[in-house]
Short mmCIF file of C-alpha atoms in Angstrom, two decimals:
data_model
loop_
_atom_site.label_atom_id
_atom_site.label_comp_id
_atom_site.label_asym_id
_atom_site.label_seq_id
_atom_site.Cartn_x
_atom_site.Cartn_y
_atom_site.Cartn_z
CA MET A 1 -149.04 -124.61 -163.57
CA LYS A 2 -146.77 -123.99 -160.82
CA ARG A 3 -147.94 -120.19 -161.48
CA LEU A 4 -150.36 -117.73 -163.41
CA PHE A 5 -149.75 -114.59 -163.46
CA HIS A 6 -152.34 -113.25 -160.36
CA PHE A 7 -150.29 -110.40 -159.07
CA LYS A 8 -149.31 -110.23 -155.88
CA ALA A 9 -148.29 -106.99 -154.26
CA PHE A 10 -145.55 -105.06 -156.43
CA VAL A 11 -144.91 -102.31 -154.71
CA LEU A 12 -142.97 -99.40 -156.69
CA PRO A 13 -142.04 -96.22 -156.05
CA ALA A 14 -144.13 -92.81 -156.71
CA PHE A 15 -141.86 -91.90 -159.39
CA PHE A 16 -142.72 -94.94 -161.59
CA LEU A 17 -146.66 -95.27 -160.45
CA LEU A 18 -146.59 -91.49 -162.06
CA VAL A 19 -144.73 -92.46 -165.14
CA LEU A 20 -146.78 -95.59 -165.81
CA SER A 21 -150.33 -93.30 -164.82
CA SER A 22 -149.04 -90.59 -167.09
CA CYS A 23 -148.31 -93.29 -170.20
CA LYS A 24 -151.76 -93.63 -170.76
CA LYS A 25 -152.42 -90.15 -172.61
CA GLU A 26 -152.12 -90.57 -176.62
CA PHE A 27 -148.40 -90.61 -177.98
CA ALA A 28 -147.50 -88.11 -181.73
CA SER A 29 -147.30 -91.13 -184.71
CA ASP A 30 -143.43 -89.87 -184.66
CA ASN A 31 -143.37 -90.36 -180.67
CA TYR A 32 -141.21 -93.85 -179.80
CA VAL A 33 -140.69 -93.05 -176.61
CA ALA A 34 -140.57 -95.87 -174.03
CA TYR A 35 -139.88 -96.98 -170.52
CA ILE A 36 -138.45 -99.86 -168.84
CA GLY A 37 -137.78 -99.82 -165.09
CA GLY A 38 -138.40 -102.70 -162.11
CA GLU A 39 -136.55 -104.19 -159.05
CA VAL A 40 -133.86 -107.13 -159.03
CA ILE A 41 -134.66 -109.41 -155.00
CA ASN A 42 -131.58 -110.62 -154.04
CA PRO A 43 -129.79 -108.77 -156.43
CA ALA A 44 -126.42 -111.30 -158.13
CA ASN A 45 -124.51 -107.47 -159.27
CA ARG A 46 -125.71 -103.47 -159.47
CA PHE A 47 -126.99 -103.51 -163.10
CA VAL A 48 -129.77 -104.76 -165.47
CA LEU A 49 -128.22 -104.96 -169.65
CA PHE A 50 -131.10 -104.01 -171.90
CA CYS A 51 -130.20 -106.20 -175.24
CA LYS A 52 -131.14 -106.53 -178.62
CA ASN A 53 -130.02 -109.23 -181.24
CA ASN A 54 -127.42 -110.14 -178.74
CA GLU A 55 -126.23 -106.75 -178.48
CA VAL A 56 -125.81 -104.49 -175.31
CA ILE A 57 -128.01 -101.58 -175.55
CA ASP A 58 -127.52 -100.07 -172.79
CA THR A 59 -126.43 -100.95 -169.21
CA ILE A 60 -128.82 -100.56 -166.18
CA PRO A 61 -127.25 -99.75 -162.48
CA LEU A 62 -129.70 -100.96 -159.93
CA LYS A 63 -129.93 -97.95 -156.85
CA LYS A 64 -129.56 -98.41 -153.71
CA ASP A 65 -133.14 -99.79 -153.22
CA ASN A 66 -132.50 -102.47 -156.07
CA THR A 67 -135.06 -100.41 -158.77
CA PHE A 68 -134.15 -99.44 -162.15
CA PHE A 69 -135.25 -97.58 -164.59
CA LYS A 70 -134.80 -96.45 -167.75
CA LYS A 71 -136.57 -93.98 -170.40
CA PHE A 72 -135.43 -94.63 -174.23
CA ASP A 73 -135.84 -91.39 -176.12
CA SER A 74 -136.69 -93.90 -179.51
CA LEU A 75 -137.17 -97.21 -179.15
CA SER A 76 -138.38 -99.42 -182.23
CA PRO A 77 -141.06 -102.13 -181.48
CA GLY A 78 -139.63 -105.83 -181.14
CA LEU A 79 -138.33 -108.53 -178.97
CA TYR A 80 -135.56 -107.29 -176.52
CA THR A 81 -133.32 -108.91 -173.70
CA PHE A 82 -133.25 -107.74 -170.46
CA LYS A 83 -130.47 -109.64 -168.11
CA HIS A 84 -129.16 -110.03 -165.10
CA GLU A 85 -126.15 -111.90 -165.23
CA PRO A 86 -126.08 -115.11 -165.89
CA GLU A 87 -130.04 -114.79 -165.76
CA TYR A 88 -131.98 -114.07 -168.91
CA GLN A 89 -135.52 -113.40 -170.54
CA TYR A 90 -136.94 -111.57 -173.45
CA VAL A 91 -139.45 -108.78 -173.13
CA TYR A 92 -141.21 -107.12 -176.33
CA PHE A 93 -141.89 -103.43 -176.84
CA ASP A 94 -144.98 -102.21 -178.42
CA LYS A 95 -144.87 -98.36 -179.57
CA ASN A 96 -144.39 -96.42 -175.93
CA ASP A 97 -145.08 -99.02 -173.90
CA SER A 98 -143.55 -98.73 -170.25
CA LEU A 99 -142.56 -101.68 -168.77
CA MET A 100 -142.09 -102.37 -165.12
CA VAL A 101 -140.60 -105.83 -164.53
CA ARG A 102 -140.09 -107.67 -160.90
CA VAL A 103 -137.66 -110.89 -160.46
CA ASN A 104 -136.13 -112.70 -158.01
CA THR A 105 -132.48 -114.41 -159.02
CA ASN A 106 -133.44 -116.41 -156.81
CA ASP A 107 -136.25 -117.99 -158.92
CA PHE A 108 -135.62 -115.87 -161.67
CA ASP A 109 -137.94 -117.70 -164.39
CA GLU A 110 -140.80 -118.23 -162.07
CA SER A 111 -140.69 -114.97 -160.51
CA VAL A 112 -140.84 -112.77 -163.18
CA MET A 113 -143.86 -110.17 -163.21
CA PHE A 114 -144.50 -107.38 -165.63
CA CYS A 115 -146.97 -104.61 -165.13
CA GLY A 116 -147.60 -100.95 -167.24
CA ARG A 117 -148.07 -100.58 -170.43
CA GLY A 118 -148.12 -103.67 -172.81
CA TYR A 119 -147.84 -106.03 -169.58
CA GLU A 120 -150.54 -107.97 -171.19
CA LYS A 121 -148.41 -109.27 -174.57
CA ASN A 122 -145.01 -109.61 -172.13
CA ASN A 123 -147.02 -111.93 -169.74
CA PHE A 124 -148.39 -114.31 -172.24
CA LEU A 125 -144.67 -115.17 -173.14
CA MET A 126 -143.88 -115.93 -169.41
CA GLU A 127 -146.97 -118.13 -169.12
CA MET A 128 -146.19 -119.94 -172.45
CA TYR A 129 -142.22 -120.27 -171.32
CA LEU A 130 -143.73 -121.74 -167.97
CA ARG A 131 -146.02 -123.84 -169.59
CA ASN A 132 -143.48 -125.34 -172.10
CA GLU A 133 -140.53 -125.64 -169.46
CA GLU A 134 -142.97 -127.42 -167.16
CA ASP A 135 -143.58 -130.05 -170.12
CA LYS A 136 -140.17 -130.76 -171.11
CA ASN A 137 -139.75 -131.97 -167.09
CA LYS A 138 -142.82 -134.89 -168.14
CA MET A 139 -141.49 -135.67 -171.74
CA PHE A 140 -139.24 -138.23 -170.09
CA ASP A 141 -141.23 -141.33 -170.50
CA VAL A 142 -143.16 -140.37 -172.94
CA PHE A 143 -140.43 -140.92 -175.89
CA GLU A 144 -140.42 -144.05 -175.13
CA TYR A 145 -143.86 -143.92 -176.24
CA ASP A 146 -144.55 -145.83 -179.76
CA VAL A 147 -145.24 -143.26 -182.31
CA ALA A 148 -148.98 -143.03 -182.23
CA LYS A 149 -149.19 -142.75 -178.91
CA PHE A 150 -146.67 -140.08 -178.78
CA ASN A 151 -148.38 -138.05 -181.02
CA THR A 152 -151.75 -138.23 -178.95
CA THR A 153 -149.76 -137.54 -176.37
CA ILE A 154 -148.25 -134.45 -177.22
CA ASP A 155 -151.00 -132.89 -179.64
CA LYS A 156 -153.30 -132.87 -176.55
CA THR A 157 -150.90 -130.78 -174.95
CA TYR A 158 -150.38 -128.56 -177.93
CA LYS A 159 -154.33 -128.55 -178.12
CA LYS A 160 -154.97 -127.33 -175.11
CA ASN A 161 -151.86 -124.21 -175.10
CA THR A 162 -153.39 -123.10 -178.69
CA THR A 163 -156.72 -122.27 -176.73
CA TYR A 164 -154.90 -120.87 -174.25
CA TYR A 165 -153.11 -118.41 -177.57
CA ASN A 166 -156.50 -118.31 -179.15
CA GLU A 167 -157.86 -116.75 -175.91
CA LYS A 168 -154.99 -114.24 -174.99
CA LYS A 169 -155.03 -113.09 -178.93
CA GLU A 170 -159.10 -112.58 -178.54
CA GLU A 171 -158.43 -110.61 -175.47
CA ILE A 172 -155.39 -108.80 -175.89
CA LYS A 173 -155.97 -108.15 -179.66
CA TRP A 174 -152.41 -107.84 -180.50
CA ASN A 175 -151.20 -106.93 -183.39
CA ALA A 176 -149.76 -108.83 -186.37
CA GLN A 177 -145.47 -107.46 -185.79
CA PHE A 178 -146.22 -109.21 -181.88
CA ASP A 179 -148.61 -112.50 -183.20
CA VAL A 180 -144.83 -113.59 -185.00
CA TYR A 181 -143.16 -114.66 -181.76
CA ALA A 182 -146.56 -115.42 -179.93
CA LYS A 183 -146.91 -118.13 -182.43
CA ALA A 184 -143.77 -118.85 -182.91
CA ILE A 185 -143.45 -120.06 -178.52
CA LEU A 186 -146.53 -121.85 -179.53
CA ASN A 187 -145.53 -124.06 -182.69
CA PHE A 188 -141.79 -124.29 -182.19
CA PRO A 189 -141.69 -126.36 -178.58
CA HIS A 190 -144.43 -128.98 -180.15
CA TYR A 191 -142.52 -129.00 -184.01
CA THR A 192 -139.25 -129.42 -181.44
CA LYS A 193 -140.46 -132.85 -179.91
CA LYS A 194 -141.78 -133.99 -183.05
CA GLU A 195 -138.14 -133.70 -183.75
CA ILE A 196 -135.81 -134.99 -181.58
CA TYR A 197 -138.23 -138.06 -180.97
CA PRO A 198 -137.57 -140.59 -182.94
CA VAL A 199 -133.72 -139.90 -181.87
CA ILE A 200 -134.02 -140.47 -178.31
CA HIS A 201 -136.71 -143.21 -178.57
CA ARG A 202 -133.46 -145.27 -180.37
CA MET A 203 -131.56 -143.81 -177.42
CA ARG A 204 -133.77 -144.88 -174.81
CA THR A 205 -135.19 -148.14 -175.84
CA GLY A 206 -132.71 -149.63 -178.77
CA ASN A 207 -135.35 -149.39 -181.50
CA ASP A 208 -134.78 -147.13 -184.70
CA ILE A 209 -137.94 -145.65 -185.81
CA PHE A 210 -137.37 -143.36 -188.34
CA GLU A 211 -138.02 -145.47 -191.50
CA LYS A 212 -141.97 -146.61 -189.36
CA LEU A 213 -143.12 -142.96 -188.79
CA PRO A 214 -145.86 -142.26 -190.81
CA LYS A 215 -145.72 -140.15 -194.66
CA ASP A 216 -146.90 -137.45 -192.89
CA TYR A 217 -145.19 -136.78 -189.83
CA TYR A 218 -142.63 -134.41 -190.59
CA ALA A 219 -145.37 -132.57 -192.35
CA PHE A 220 -145.31 -129.60 -190.06
CA ARG A 221 -142.00 -128.70 -191.66
CA LYS A 222 -143.69 -127.08 -194.30
CA GLU A 223 -145.51 -124.95 -192.35
CA VAL A 224 -141.95 -123.28 -191.17
CA ASP A 225 -140.57 -119.83 -192.26
CA PHE A 226 -137.13 -120.75 -192.36
CA SER A 227 -135.84 -117.09 -193.96
CA ASN A 228 -137.96 -115.19 -190.87
CA ALA A 229 -135.47 -112.43 -190.21
CA THR A 230 -137.27 -111.49 -186.50
CA LEU A 231 -136.81 -114.85 -185.39
CA THR A 232 -133.42 -115.61 -185.26
CA ASP A 233 -132.24 -115.09 -181.93
CA TYR A 234 -135.65 -116.14 -180.35
CA SER A 235 -134.65 -119.37 -178.69
CA PRO A 236 -137.40 -121.48 -179.21
CA PHE A 237 -137.10 -121.10 -182.94
CA ALA A 238 -133.39 -121.34 -182.46
CA MET A 239 -133.92 -124.54 -180.26
CA TYR A 240 -136.28 -125.99 -183.40
CA LEU A 241 -133.51 -125.18 -185.70
CA ASN A 242 -130.84 -126.93 -184.42
CA HIS A 243 -132.61 -130.17 -183.18
CA MET A 244 -134.23 -130.03 -187.44
CA LEU A 245 -130.73 -129.32 -189.01
CA ASN A 246 -129.64 -132.61 -186.82
CA ASN A 247 -132.16 -134.70 -187.86
CA VAL A 248 -131.61 -134.04 -191.60
CA SER A 249 -128.09 -133.95 -191.67
CA THR A 250 -127.68 -137.29 -190.25
CA ILE A 251 -125.78 -139.32 -191.78
CA LYS A 252 -127.35 -142.84 -192.24
CA TYR A 253 -124.25 -144.86 -192.60
CA HIS A 254 -122.48 -143.79 -189.83
CA ASN A 255 -120.33 -147.44 -189.08
CA HIS A 256 -118.40 -146.47 -191.85
CA PHE A 257 -116.89 -143.60 -190.42
CA SER A 258 -114.07 -142.67 -186.98
CA GLU A 259 -116.10 -140.42 -184.80
CA VAL A 260 -114.15 -136.85 -186.04
CA ASP A 261 -114.53 -137.57 -189.84
CA LEU A 262 -118.07 -138.42 -188.64
CA ALA A 263 -118.72 -135.23 -187.09
CA LEU A 264 -116.91 -133.22 -190.51
CA LYS A 265 -119.56 -134.87 -192.74
CA THR A 266 -122.34 -133.99 -190.43
CA ASN A 267 -121.94 -130.76 -189.82
CA ILE A 268 -120.71 -129.90 -193.95
CA ASN A 269 -124.10 -131.50 -194.35
CA LYS A 270 -125.90 -129.70 -192.10
CA ILE A 271 -124.27 -126.39 -193.47
CA LYS A 272 -124.93 -127.74 -197.18
CA ILE A 273 -128.89 -127.42 -196.27
CA ALA A 274 -128.90 -124.89 -194.20
CA ASP A 275 -127.69 -123.01 -197.21
CA THR A 276 -130.46 -125.02 -199.60
CA LEU A 277 -133.34 -123.96 -196.96
CA ILE A 278 -132.66 -120.33 -195.95
CA LYS A 279 -133.06 -117.38 -198.71
CA ASN A 280 -132.23 -114.39 -197.01
CA ARG A 281 -128.50 -113.42 -196.29
CA LYS A 282 -128.61 -112.50 -192.62
CA VAL A 283 -130.57 -115.40 -191.42
CA LYS A 284 -127.93 -117.92 -193.33
CA ASN A 285 -125.13 -116.09 -191.99
CA ILE A 286 -126.51 -116.36 -188.16
CA VAL A 287 -127.04 -120.12 -188.42
CA LEU A 288 -123.86 -120.98 -190.45
CA ASN A 289 -122.37 -119.15 -187.90
CA ASP A 290 -123.61 -121.06 -185.22
CA ILE A 291 -123.71 -124.06 -186.60
CA ALA A 292 -119.99 -123.58 -187.09
CA ILE A 293 -119.30 -121.91 -183.45
CA LYS A 294 -120.54 -125.30 -182.44
CA TYR A 295 -118.13 -127.65 -184.40
CA LEU A 296 -115.40 -126.26 -183.69
CA LEU A 297 -116.32 -126.05 -179.85
CA GLU A 298 -116.08 -130.40 -179.94
CA ASP A 299 -113.23 -130.65 -183.03
CA GLN A 300 -109.83 -130.63 -181.90
CA ASN A 301 -108.30 -132.16 -185.24
CA MET A 302 -106.08 -129.88 -187.46
CA THR A 303 -106.94 -131.30 -190.92
CA ASN A 304 -111.24 -131.77 -190.53
CA ASN A 305 -111.07 -127.49 -188.76
CA ASN A 306 -109.54 -126.85 -192.37
CA LEU A 307 -111.83 -128.83 -194.24
CA PHE A 308 -114.87 -127.52 -192.61
CA LEU A 309 -113.61 -124.06 -192.50
CA ASP A 310 -113.26 -124.26 -195.89
CA THR A 311 -117.05 -125.03 -196.95
CA TYR A 312 -118.20 -122.96 -194.38
CA HIS A 313 -116.62 -119.77 -196.69
CA LYS A 314 -117.61 -120.89 -199.39
CA TYR A 315 -121.43 -121.14 -198.05
CA SER A 316 -121.19 -117.71 -195.59
CA THR A 317 -121.31 -114.37 -196.50
CA ASP A 318 -120.00 -112.76 -193.96
CA LYS A 319 -116.64 -111.95 -194.30
CA SER A 320 -116.76 -108.93 -191.49
CA GLN A 321 -113.49 -109.08 -189.51
CA LYS A 322 -116.00 -109.20 -186.42
CA ASN A 323 -116.87 -112.54 -187.43
CA GLU A 324 -116.44 -114.90 -184.60
CA ILE A 325 -115.40 -117.83 -187.22
CA VAL A 326 -112.68 -115.98 -189.64
CA LYS A 327 -110.72 -115.16 -186.00
CA ILE A 328 -110.57 -118.52 -185.40
CA GLY A 329 -109.77 -119.96 -188.73
CA ASN A 330 -107.08 -117.06 -189.10
CA ALA A 331 -105.78 -118.82 -186.07
CA ILE A 332 -106.08 -121.75 -186.75
CA GLN A 333 -103.98 -121.63 -189.86
CA LEU A 334 -100.93 -120.46 -187.27
CA LEU A 335 -101.32 -123.48 -185.48
CA LYS A 336 -99.96 -125.96 -187.97
CA PRO A 337 -97.18 -128.43 -186.93
CA ASN A 338 -93.14 -126.84 -186.79
CA PHE A 339 -95.16 -123.05 -186.92
CA ASP A 340 -93.29 -120.95 -183.62
CA LEU A 341 -96.59 -121.17 -181.28
CA PRO A 342 -98.01 -117.15 -181.49
CA LYS A 343 -96.99 -114.96 -178.21
CA VAL A 344 -99.57 -114.86 -175.92
CA SER A 345 -99.74 -112.72 -171.81
CA PHE A 346 -100.47 -114.64 -169.28
CA LEU A 347 -100.65 -113.86 -165.03
CA ALA A 348 -98.24 -115.39 -163.00
CA PRO A 349 -99.97 -116.63 -158.85
CA ASP A 350 -96.84 -112.76 -158.04
CA GLY A 351 -98.97 -110.86 -160.11
CA LYS A 352 -96.15 -110.33 -163.02
CA THR A 353 -97.22 -110.66 -166.95
CA VAL A 354 -95.11 -113.29 -168.01
CA SER A 355 -95.18 -114.09 -172.01
CA SER A 356 -95.78 -117.85 -173.35
CA TYR A 357 -92.60 -117.47 -174.80
CA ASP A 358 -90.57 -117.27 -172.17
CA LEU A 359 -92.29 -119.40 -170.42
CA ILE A 360 -91.09 -122.31 -172.56
CA GLN A 361 -87.61 -123.36 -171.76
CA LYS A 362 -87.93 -127.45 -172.76
CA ASN A 363 -90.37 -129.44 -174.41
CA THR A 364 -93.48 -128.53 -173.17
CA VAL A 365 -97.29 -129.10 -172.73
CA PHE A 366 -100.00 -126.61 -172.01
CA PHE A 367 -102.93 -127.34 -171.21
CA PHE A 368 -106.39 -125.62 -169.84
CA TRP A 369 -108.95 -125.61 -166.76
CA THR A 370 -111.72 -123.95 -164.44
CA SER A 371 -112.69 -123.99 -161.44
CA SER A 372 -116.21 -123.68 -163.17
CA TYR A 373 -115.89 -127.42 -163.76
CA ASN A 374 -114.18 -128.87 -160.91
CA THR A 375 -114.09 -132.71 -161.82
CA HIS A 376 -112.13 -132.01 -165.14
CA MET A 377 -109.88 -129.52 -162.90
CA VAL A 378 -108.78 -132.07 -161.17
CA ALA A 379 -108.49 -134.76 -162.83
CA VAL A 380 -106.39 -133.64 -165.68
CA HIS A 381 -104.28 -132.43 -162.16
CA LYS A 382 -104.34 -136.05 -161.67
CA LYS A 383 -103.47 -136.70 -165.27
CA VAL A 384 -100.86 -134.39 -165.70
CA LEU A 385 -99.18 -135.38 -161.94
CA ALA A 386 -98.70 -139.01 -163.96
CA PHE A 387 -97.36 -137.85 -167.29
CA LYS A 388 -94.67 -135.68 -165.52
CA LYS A 389 -93.23 -138.94 -163.95
CA LEU A 390 -93.23 -141.04 -167.30
CA HIS A 391 -91.56 -137.58 -169.26
CA PRO A 392 -89.59 -135.45 -167.28
CA GLU A 393 -88.12 -133.98 -170.13
CA TYR A 394 -91.21 -132.22 -170.90
CA ASN A 395 -92.40 -129.18 -168.49
CA PHE A 396 -96.50 -129.16 -168.27
CA ILE A 397 -98.06 -125.72 -167.64
CA ALA A 398 -101.39 -125.22 -166.49
CA ILE A 399 -103.56 -122.00 -167.79
CA ASN A 400 -105.91 -121.23 -165.96
CA ILE A 401 -109.58 -119.50 -168.08
CA ASN A 402 -112.57 -118.04 -167.86
CA ASP A 403 -112.37 -117.56 -163.88
CA GLN A 404 -111.73 -114.20 -161.75
CA LEU A 405 -108.08 -113.44 -160.33
CA SER A 406 -109.35 -114.11 -156.74
CA ASP A 407 -111.35 -117.00 -157.78
CA TRP A 408 -107.89 -118.94 -159.24
CA LYS A 409 -106.03 -117.26 -156.43
CA GLU A 410 -108.48 -118.78 -154.08
CA VAL A 411 -108.27 -122.33 -155.76
CA LEU A 412 -104.43 -121.95 -155.84
CA SER A 413 -104.60 -121.57 -152.16
CA ASN A 414 -107.05 -124.72 -151.59
CA TYR A 415 -105.07 -126.99 -153.63
CA THR A 416 -102.00 -128.94 -153.87
CA PHE A 417 -100.92 -129.03 -157.47
CA ASP A 418 -97.37 -130.41 -156.69
CA GLY A 419 -95.59 -128.28 -158.71
CA ILE A 420 -97.37 -127.83 -161.76
CA PRO A 421 -96.46 -124.34 -162.81
CA GLN A 422 -100.39 -122.17 -162.63
CA TYR A 423 -100.58 -119.27 -164.58
CA HIS A 424 -104.35 -116.76 -165.50
CA CYS A 425 -105.75 -116.14 -168.80
CA ALA A 426 -106.40 -112.25 -167.93
CA ASN A 427 -107.51 -111.74 -171.65
CA PHE A 428 -109.72 -114.78 -172.62
CA GLU A 429 -110.32 -113.21 -176.03
CA GLU A 430 -106.20 -112.92 -177.12
CA LEU A 431 -106.41 -116.62 -176.06
CA ARG A 432 -109.35 -117.49 -178.07
CA THR A 433 -108.50 -115.61 -180.91
CA THR A 434 -104.35 -116.20 -180.65
CA TRP A 435 -104.47 -120.28 -179.97
CA ALA A 436 -108.28 -120.76 -181.04
CA ILE A 437 -109.01 -121.79 -177.94
CA THR A 438 -112.59 -123.16 -177.79
CA LYS A 439 -113.09 -125.92 -174.73
CA ILE A 440 -111.70 -126.90 -172.06
CA HIS A 441 -109.94 -130.12 -172.50
CA ARG A 442 -107.40 -128.85 -175.36
CA THR A 443 -104.04 -129.17 -175.33
CA ILE A 444 -100.73 -128.09 -176.73
CA ILE A 445 -97.78 -129.53 -177.13
CA VAL A 446 -94.13 -127.22 -178.39
CA THR A 447 -91.07 -128.75 -178.64
CA LYS A 448 -88.19 -126.80 -177.08
CA ASP A 449 -87.16 -124.50 -180.57
CA LYS A 450 -90.73 -123.13 -179.84
CA LYS A 451 -92.82 -125.24 -182.60
CA ILE A 452 -95.81 -126.28 -182.34
CA LYS A 453 -95.37 -129.93 -182.52
CA ASN A 454 -99.26 -130.39 -181.85
CA ALA A 455 -101.89 -127.83 -181.20
CA PHE A 456 -105.10 -129.79 -181.53
CA THR A 457 -105.12 -132.91 -178.99
CA ASN A 458 -106.70 -133.78 -175.51
CA ILE A 459 -104.47 -134.86 -172.67
CA PHE A 460 -107.24 -137.02 -172.33
CA ASP A 461 -107.11 -138.82 -175.81
CA LEU A 462 -105.90 -142.71 -175.61
CA ASN A 463 -103.13 -141.82 -178.03
CA PHE A 464 -101.76 -138.28 -176.18
CA GLU A 465 -98.99 -139.92 -174.95
CA LYS A 466 -97.88 -141.26 -178.45
CA GLU A 467 -97.74 -137.54 -179.55
CA LEU A 468 -94.91 -136.82 -176.85
#
């Protein structure tokens, strides 16, 4: 292993040590006081986020010495996450736990160390996580093995991890609530290998072995509680569920459909299968939302988007206006051909706010870029320069998204975009909910009368020029 939990010097301020030692006392049955603190080495920002179910519970500032500390007057037992963006890790709290965590951002996962009341359980989760990550790096050639050799290889690793799990369970004597997560981090990475094996094997070798799998190959699926609400935000389960749904929703006669129609049919299959498998309404809605977001990130077809959303709304009971899918669906309905393009605001390089409405002085193409995808940034501007020469009747406008204002201005100072008007989206939430922007390759074509010609196209599409 790259690292087991042999602790080096974890130097804590005297106050932290006092808190940790005082936590050894017994607490009243109705007392749910808990503590989290620690140190971030080489911090990327000045705070740590403490989260539950992807929602921020508290923003904990870093002190001058890069330590942090927070007392919770009442903290329910369960799985949480601590984030020092862009990185995160899980942390499990039992009643009255007092945890200190030390992390170095230069090697985030490998450096995480826990101490304090409740540290043993968290170190078990971290060790299992690292074992699974190391195992992923060894799997490249394994997916090319025949079924028997593949099963033998992964079963050997699973047996070792099961032995480790049993030893730690006996040693730490954790409760049934924590055991749900302990079993999940043991089982689901193993199950995920089984799900993706036939897919990757076919990609690597060209051999379709689906029909040759043993009859009991997927027997482990019977052991999975797909309606377990405590696991919906736990990545080992979420990753397994995603691969399993991909597997069972595959269209057999895929050569009969175009790529976009195949994607539509496959994702509608996923929704129907998820509806059958998952009985818990909350879990089902989370899974359906995940399927929908991933599909809408890929699809750029108005008709298919609407067909997909019709199916989604049929099975989802999440009608909240906070629901991302509802917002995107509402936006899509307003982006039909011959509709006025809804107004959004951008920042010009001189810092002035401008309306998209005022930018449309003639036939216009809006395209998007971010410095995070440098290759795309360069390629899309080259493509636009070529189209500008061929179609002078069009104005091509570049919209920067997901960058900080200062980063955008720095890029503009380092690149010459040959007269392409550049604007910055300072409010991406407005853009996402108004223009349904979910991916960087999206392109919008508008007439000089500000009417939508095609709001769901792609400048890299072979047929794009026919749209102009």
